[in-house]
Short mmCIF file of C-alpha atoms in Angstrom, two decimals:
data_model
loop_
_atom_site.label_atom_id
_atom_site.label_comp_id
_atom_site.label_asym_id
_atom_site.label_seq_id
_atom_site.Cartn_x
_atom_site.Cartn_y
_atom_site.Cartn_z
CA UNK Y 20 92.50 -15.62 40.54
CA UNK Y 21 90.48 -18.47 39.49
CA UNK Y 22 89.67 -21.63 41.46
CA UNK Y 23 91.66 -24.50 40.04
CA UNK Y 24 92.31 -28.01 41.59
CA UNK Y 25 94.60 -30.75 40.14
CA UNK Y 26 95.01 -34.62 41.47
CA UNK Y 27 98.30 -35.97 41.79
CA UNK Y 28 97.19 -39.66 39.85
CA UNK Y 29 97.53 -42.98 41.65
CA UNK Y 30 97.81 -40.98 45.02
CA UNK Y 31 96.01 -39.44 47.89
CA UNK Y 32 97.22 -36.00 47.05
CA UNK Y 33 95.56 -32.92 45.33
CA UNK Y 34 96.18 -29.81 44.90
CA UNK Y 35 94.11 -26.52 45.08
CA UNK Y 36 94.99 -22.70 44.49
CA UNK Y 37 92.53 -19.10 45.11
CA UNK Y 38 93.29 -15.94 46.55
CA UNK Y 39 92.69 -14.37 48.96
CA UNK Y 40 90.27 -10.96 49.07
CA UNK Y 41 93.42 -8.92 48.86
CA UNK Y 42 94.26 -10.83 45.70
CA UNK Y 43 97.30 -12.87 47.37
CA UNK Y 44 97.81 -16.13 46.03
CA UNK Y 45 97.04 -19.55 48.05
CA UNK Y 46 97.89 -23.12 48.11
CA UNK Y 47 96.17 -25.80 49.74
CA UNK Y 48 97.21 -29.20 49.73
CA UNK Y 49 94.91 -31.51 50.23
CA UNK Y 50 95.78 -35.82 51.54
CA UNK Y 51 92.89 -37.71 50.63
CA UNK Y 52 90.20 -34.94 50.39
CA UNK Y 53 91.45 -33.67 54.14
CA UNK Y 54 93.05 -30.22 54.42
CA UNK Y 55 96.86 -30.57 55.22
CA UNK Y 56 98.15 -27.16 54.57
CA UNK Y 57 97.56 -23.97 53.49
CA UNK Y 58 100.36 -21.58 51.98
CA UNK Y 59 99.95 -17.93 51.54
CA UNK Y 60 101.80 -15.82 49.42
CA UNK Y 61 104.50 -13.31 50.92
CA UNK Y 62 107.20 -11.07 50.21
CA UNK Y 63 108.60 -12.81 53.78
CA UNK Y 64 111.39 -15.25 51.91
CA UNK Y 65 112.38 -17.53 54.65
CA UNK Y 66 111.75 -20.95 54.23
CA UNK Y 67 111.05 -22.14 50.86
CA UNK Y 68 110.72 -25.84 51.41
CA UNK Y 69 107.37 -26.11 53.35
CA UNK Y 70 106.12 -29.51 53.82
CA UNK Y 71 106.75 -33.55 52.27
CA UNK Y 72 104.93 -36.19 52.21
CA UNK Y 73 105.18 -39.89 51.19
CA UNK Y 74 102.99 -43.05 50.87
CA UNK Y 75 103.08 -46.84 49.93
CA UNK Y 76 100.97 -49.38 49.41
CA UNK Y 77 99.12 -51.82 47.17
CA UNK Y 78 102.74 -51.76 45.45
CA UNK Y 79 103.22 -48.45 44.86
CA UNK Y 80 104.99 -45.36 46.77
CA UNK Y 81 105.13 -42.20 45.58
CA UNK Y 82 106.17 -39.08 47.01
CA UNK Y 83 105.03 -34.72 47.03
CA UNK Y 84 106.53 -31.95 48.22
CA UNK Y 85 106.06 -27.94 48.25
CA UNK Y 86 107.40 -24.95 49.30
CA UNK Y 87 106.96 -20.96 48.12
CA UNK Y 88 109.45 -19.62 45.07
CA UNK Y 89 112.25 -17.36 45.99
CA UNK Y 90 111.84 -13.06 46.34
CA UNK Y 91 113.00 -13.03 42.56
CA UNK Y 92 110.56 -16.22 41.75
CA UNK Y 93 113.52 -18.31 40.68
CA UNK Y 94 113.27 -22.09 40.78
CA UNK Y 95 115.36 -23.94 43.85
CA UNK Y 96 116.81 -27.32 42.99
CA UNK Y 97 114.98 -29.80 44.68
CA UNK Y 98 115.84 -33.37 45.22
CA UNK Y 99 114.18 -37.14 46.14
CA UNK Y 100 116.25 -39.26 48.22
CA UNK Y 101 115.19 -43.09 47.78
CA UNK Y 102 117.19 -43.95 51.08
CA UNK Y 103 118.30 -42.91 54.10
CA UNK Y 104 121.37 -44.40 55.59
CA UNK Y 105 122.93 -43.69 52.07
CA UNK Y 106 120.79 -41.52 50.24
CA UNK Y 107 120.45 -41.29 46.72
CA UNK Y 108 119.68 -37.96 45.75
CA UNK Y 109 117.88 -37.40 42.42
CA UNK Y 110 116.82 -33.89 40.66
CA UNK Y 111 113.27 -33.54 40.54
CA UNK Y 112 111.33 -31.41 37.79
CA UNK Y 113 109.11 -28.76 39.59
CA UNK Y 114 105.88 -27.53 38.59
CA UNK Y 115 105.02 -23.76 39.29
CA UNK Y 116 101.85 -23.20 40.63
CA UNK Y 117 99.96 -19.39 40.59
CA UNK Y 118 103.63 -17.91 40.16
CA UNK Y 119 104.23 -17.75 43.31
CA UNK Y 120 104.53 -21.41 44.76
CA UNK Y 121 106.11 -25.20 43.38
CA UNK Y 122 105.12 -28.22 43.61
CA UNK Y 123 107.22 -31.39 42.94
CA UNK Y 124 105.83 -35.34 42.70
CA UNK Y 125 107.66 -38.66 42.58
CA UNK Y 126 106.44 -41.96 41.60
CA UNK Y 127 109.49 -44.10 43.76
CA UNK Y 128 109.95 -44.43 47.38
CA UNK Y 129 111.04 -40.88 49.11
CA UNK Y 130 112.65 -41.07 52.09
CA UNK Y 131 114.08 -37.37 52.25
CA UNK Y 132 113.47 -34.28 50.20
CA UNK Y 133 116.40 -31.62 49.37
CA UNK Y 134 116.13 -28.12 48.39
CA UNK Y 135 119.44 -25.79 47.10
CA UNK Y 136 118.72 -22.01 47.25
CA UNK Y 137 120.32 -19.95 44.27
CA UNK Y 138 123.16 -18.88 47.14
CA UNK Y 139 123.81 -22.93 47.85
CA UNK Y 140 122.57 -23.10 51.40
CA UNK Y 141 120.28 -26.09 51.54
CA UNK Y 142 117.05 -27.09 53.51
CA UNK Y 143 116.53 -31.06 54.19
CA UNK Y 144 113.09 -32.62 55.15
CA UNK Y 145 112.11 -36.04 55.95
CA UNK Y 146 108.29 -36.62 54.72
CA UNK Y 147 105.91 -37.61 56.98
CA UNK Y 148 103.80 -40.79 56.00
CA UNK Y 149 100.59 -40.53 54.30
CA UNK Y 150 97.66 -41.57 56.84
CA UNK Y 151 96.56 -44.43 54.33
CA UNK Y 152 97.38 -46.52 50.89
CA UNK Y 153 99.04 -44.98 47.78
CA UNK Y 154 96.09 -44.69 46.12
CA UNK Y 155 94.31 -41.34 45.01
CA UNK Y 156 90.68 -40.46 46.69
CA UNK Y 157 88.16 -40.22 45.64
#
């Protein structure tokens, strides 16, 4: 597998995928150029929502999260909430990254993050706040 990273614009986040020697897929997120997690590929399907973030700043918020795909690599549903005494949840398009993982971005406020498995149960997770502005590093 090939190297590839991508920036999340107008925030601290980027994104990096490679493999490991025994060819298994990995993400690494990165929060302004500072490791924050590494996920490795595995036929082990328990939780599929693995971590959330969230900053704000300058006039801007914006929120990320990621998580592995399913056994059968089918999408979850995930979901932004833009409050949390009354949450507003809205859909979120994923992006698939090296088949095996998904990544999803928002440009408004996230105060929770929502994930439906094909079978309906449901995994909720409250982003942690970015160590800094809204604004991508450099």
């Amino acid at each position: 597998m090939k190297r590839s990273t991508s920036h999340s614009a107008g925030t601290p986040w980027s994104v990096r995928t490679s493999a490991r020697r025994d060819g298994r897929p990995v993400l690494e997120i990165y929060e302004h150029g500072e490791l924050l997690d590494v996920v490795v590929a595995s036929s082990f399907t328990g939780e599929l929502l693995r971590g959330a973030r969230r900053c704000s700043g300058g006039g801007r918020s914006a929120g990320l999260a990621w998580g592995r795909l399913a056994a059968d690599h089918s999408l979850p549903q995930v979901a932004f909430s833009a409050g949390r005494l009354r949450p507003r949840w809205r859909p979120v398009q994923l992006a698939v990254v090296a088949r095996e993982f998904w990544v999803a971005r928002s440009v408004d406020g996230v105060a929770g993050v929502l994930l439906r498995h094909p079978d309906g149960s449901t995994e909720h997770l409250r982003p942690h706040r970015s160590g800094g502005h809204c604004a991508r590093a450099v």
